[in-house]
Coordinates of C-alpha atoms in Angstrom, one line a residue:
E1 CA 0.0 0.0 -0.1
L2 CA 2.8 2.4 0.8
K3 CA 4.2 2.1 -2.7
T4 CA 1.0 3.5 -4.1
F5 CA 1.2 6.7 -2.0
K6 CA 2.5 10.1 -3.4
W7 CA 3.6 13.4 -1.8
L8 CA 1.3 16.5 -2.4
R9 CA 1.2 19.9 -1.0
A10 CA -1.7 20.6 1.3
K11 CA -3.3 23.0 -1.3
N12 CA -3.6 20.2 -3.7
L13 CA -5.3 18.1 -1.2
F14 CA -8.2 20.5 -0.6
R15 CA -11.0 21.2 -3.0
N16 CA -10.2 24.7 -4.5
G17 CA -7.0 24.7 -2.5
R18 CA -8.7 26.4 0.4
F19 CA -8.1 25.4 3.9
S20 CA -7.2 26.7 7.4
L21 CA -4.9 25.5 10.0
Y22 CA -7.6 25.3 12.6
D23 CA -10.8 27.2 13.1
D24 CA -12.6 25.6 16.2
L25 CA -10.6 22.6 17.6
S26 CA -12.9 19.6 18.5
M27 CA -12.2 16.0 19.3
D28 CA -14.3 15.1 16.5
D29 CA -11.8 16.7 14.1
V30 CA -9.3 13.8 14.7
S31 CA -9.7 10.9 12.4
Q32 CA -7.1 8.2 11.9
G33 CA -5.8 7.1 8.5
S34 CA -3.9 4.1 7.5
L35 CA -1.2 4.6 10.1
G36 CA -1.2 2.7 13.2
N37 CA -0.6 5.7 15.6
C38 CA -3.9 5.6 17.5
Y39 CA -2.0 6.2 20.7
F40 CA -0.9 9.7 19.4
L41 CA -4.3 10.7 17.9
S42 CA -6.3 9.5 20.9
V43 CA -4.2 12.2 22.9
L44 CA -4.8 14.9 20.2
S45 CA -8.5 14.2 20.6
E46 CA -8.4 14.3 24.3
L47 CA -6.6 17.6 24.4
A48 CA -9.0 19.1 21.8
N49 CA -10.9 21.0 24.5
R50 CA -7.8 22.7 25.7
P51 CA -7.1 25.5 23.1
D52 CA -4.5 27.0 25.4
I53 CA -2.4 23.9 25.1
Y54 CA -2.6 24.0 21.3
D55 CA -2.0 27.8 21.3
K56 CA 1.4 26.9 22.9
I57 CA 2.1 24.0 20.6
F58 CA 1.5 25.9 17.3
I59 CA 4.0 28.5 16.7
T60 CA 2.5 29.1 13.2
K61 CA -1.0 30.0 13.9
S62 CA -2.7 30.0 10.5
A63 CA -2.5 28.4 7.0
S64 CA 1.2 29.0 6.0
K65 CA 2.0 31.2 2.9
N66 CA 5.5 29.8 2.7
N67 CA 4.4 26.1 3.1
C68 CA 6.2 25.7 6.4
Y69 CA 4.8 25.1 9.9
L70 CA 6.4 25.4 13.2
V71 CA 5.3 23.5 16.2
K72 CA 6.7 23.1 19.8
F73 CA 7.1 19.7 21.4
L74 CA 8.6 18.6 24.8
I75 CA 11.4 16.1 23.8
R76 CA 12.8 14.2 26.7
G77 CA 11.9 17.2 28.9
I78 CA 13.4 19.8 26.7
P79 CA 11.2 22.2 24.5
K80 CA 11.9 21.7 20.8
I81 CA 10.7 23.7 17.9
V82 CA 9.9 21.3 15.0
C83 CA 9.7 22.7 11.4
I84 CA 7.9 20.8 8.5
D85 CA 6.9 21.5 5.1
D86 CA 3.4 20.8 3.9
Y87 CA 4.1 17.8 1.6
F88 CA 1.9 15.0 2.9
P89 CA 1.5 11.4 1.9
A90 CA -1.5 11.0 -0.4
T91 CA -3.5 8.3 -2.1
Q92 CA -4.1 7.9 -5.9
R93 CA -7.3 9.8 -5.5
N94 CA -5.6 12.9 -3.9
Q95 CA -6.7 12.3 -0.4
F96 CA -4.6 12.3 2.7
A97 CA -3.3 8.8 3.4
F98 CA -2.8 9.2 7.0
A99 CA -4.7 11.1 9.7
M100 CA -7.1 14.0 8.8
S101 CA -8.6 17.0 10.6
G102 CA -12.0 18.6 9.9
P103 CA -13.2 19.1 6.3
R104 CA -10.9 22.1 5.7
E105 CA -8.3 21.9 8.5
L106 CA -4.8 20.9 8.6
W107 CA -3.9 20.8 12.4
V108 CA -4.0 17.0 13.0
Q109 CA -1.9 16.4 9.8
V110 CA 0.8 19.0 10.8
L111 CA 1.2 17.5 14.4
E112 CA 1.3 13.9 12.9
K113 CA 4.1 14.9 10.5
A114 CA 6.0 16.6 13.2
W115 CA 5.7 13.7 15.4
A116 CA 7.0 11.5 12.6
K117 CA 10.0 13.9 12.1
V118 CA 11.2 13.7 15.7
N119 CA 10.8 9.9 15.5
S120 CA 12.7 9.7 12.2
S121 CA 9.8 8.6 10.1
Y122 CA 6.1 7.9 9.9
A123 CA 6.8 4.1 10.2
M124 CA 8.7 4.8 13.5
T125 CA 5.5 6.2 15.1
I126 CA 3.6 2.9 14.6
A127 CA 2.6 1.5 18.1
G128 CA 3.1 3.2 21.4
I129 CA 1.4 4.3 24.7
P130 CA -0.6 7.5 25.2
S131 CA 1.6 8.7 27.9
E132 CA 4.4 9.2 25.5
S133 CA 2.1 11.7 23.5
F134 CA 0.6 13.4 26.6
N135 CA 4.0 14.2 27.9
C136 CA 5.2 15.6 24.6
L137 CA 2.2 17.7 23.9
S138 CA 1.1 18.9 27.2
E139 CA 4.3 19.4 28.9
A140 CA 2.6 17.7 32.0
P141 CA 3.8 14.7 34.1
C142 CA 2.0 11.5 33.0
V143 CA 1.3 8.2 34.8
T144 CA 0.7 4.8 33.1
Y145 CA -1.4 2.3 35.0
I146 CA -1.2 -1.4 33.8
H147 CA -4.6 -2.9 33.7
K148 CA -3.5 -6.4 34.5
K149 CA -2.4 -5.3 38.0
Y150 CA -5.9 -4.4 38.8
Q151 CA -7.8 -7.3 37.3
N152 CA -8.6 -8.7 40.8
D153 CA -9.4 -5.2 42.3
H154 CA -11.6 -3.2 40.1
D155 CA -12.4 -0.9 42.9
A156 CA -8.9 0.3 43.1
I157 CA -8.6 1.2 39.5
W158 CA -12.0 3.0 39.5
K159 CA -10.9 5.1 42.6
I160 CA -7.8 6.3 40.4
L161 CA -10.2 7.0 37.5
K162 CA -12.5 9.0 39.7
R163 CA -9.8 10.9 41.4
S164 CA -8.3 11.7 38.1
K165 CA -11.5 12.9 36.6
A166 CA -12.2 15.2 39.7
M167 CA -8.7 16.7 39.3
G168 CA -9.4 17.4 35.7
Y169 CA -6.7 15.1 34.3
Y170 CA -6.8 14.0 30.8
L171 CA -7.2 10.2 30.3
A172 CA -6.6 7.6 27.6
T173 CA -6.5 4.0 27.5
N174 CA -5.4 1.0 25.5
T175 CA -7.3 -2.4 24.8
K176 CA -5.6 -5.6 25.1
T177 CA -5.6 -8.4 22.5
G178 CA -8.3 -11.0 22.3
Q179 CA -12.0 -11.3 21.4
M180 CA -13.0 -7.7 21.8
E181 CA -14.7 -6.9 18.4
T182 CA -17.7 -8.8 19.5
Y183 CA -18.3 -5.8 21.8
G184 CA -17.3 -3.2 19.4
L185 CA -13.8 -2.7 20.7
V186 CA -10.6 -2.8 18.6
Q187 CA -7.9 -5.0 20.1
G188 CA -4.6 -3.5 20.9
H189 CA -6.0 -0.1 20.1
A190 CA -5.8 3.3 22.0
Y191 CA -8.8 5.3 23.1
S192 CA -9.6 8.8 24.5
L193 CA -11.2 8.1 27.9
T194 CA -13.9 11.1 27.8
N195 CA -16.1 10.4 30.7
L196 CA -17.1 8.0 33.5
E197 CA -20.2 7.8 35.7
E198 CA -21.3 5.7 38.7
F199 CA -24.9 5.0 39.6
E200 CA -26.3 3.4 42.8
L201 CA -28.8 0.6 41.8
G202 CA -29.8 -0.3 45.4
G203 CA -29.0 -3.4 47.4
G204 CA -25.4 -2.5 47.4
K205 CA -25.2 -2.8 43.7
K206 CA -23.5 -0.2 41.4
L207 CA -23.3 0.4 37.8
R208 CA -20.1 1.9 36.5
L209 CA -19.9 3.3 32.9
I210 CA -16.9 4.5 31.0
Q211 CA -17.2 6.4 27.7
L212 CA -14.3 6.0 25.2
R213 CA -13.7 7.6 21.8
N214 CA -12.1 5.7 18.8
P215 CA -9.7 7.9 17.0
W216 CA -11.0 6.2 13.9
G217 CA -14.2 8.1 14.5
N218 CA -16.3 5.0 13.8
F219 CA -16.7 1.4 14.9
E220 CA -19.0 1.7 18.0
W221 CA -19.6 -0.2 21.1
K222 CA -22.0 -3.1 20.6
G223 CA -22.4 -4.3 24.2
K224 CA -25.0 -3.1 26.9
Y225 CA -26.1 0.6 26.6
S226 CA -25.0 0.7 23.0
D227 CA -27.2 2.5 20.4
T228 CA -29.1 -0.8 19.9

């Protein structure tokens, strides 16, 4: 598939060549392409309601007239300005091959390419854990909890999640491998954790619900409390 891709400038990938870097940031802007970097995109989605963070990240604030973009990442604890041009991998139908933003926005593509640059290539960004991206983008300390350690103590991990939400922390999670697609989850995949709620059912029983967002923008939950 990679051999079929070509490099095109941003203006050639939008109808009439008209686009903006970003207008109104939204988690729904983030859509994964054919690159396995869901851990990075789930973080972009989770941080989309913090325009102050993106204002620090984007040195270039609008569609560039000289076809170059500057963004600031935190690399191993050191702020680094990353410069990229606006050539992007494209399909034979002149569509972005990898991640996409809103219909006429470029911000996700720019950050994905900058992330590829600091990792040496797009291929080197395949597979990872969300905390890598959180640290790079938010300049905040990050903690990773291994699910397996809590498989016999769901109350403990739930307390961590509730406290994190109350503190305003941003959350993402990974699924494990196995028979998950039956329930509408992708195995070995990263998700934004957008909300969690707990309900008292009486008799000492509780209902706990977690809301996730797939960076694909589709492939929905099929288990209890789904649309069906």
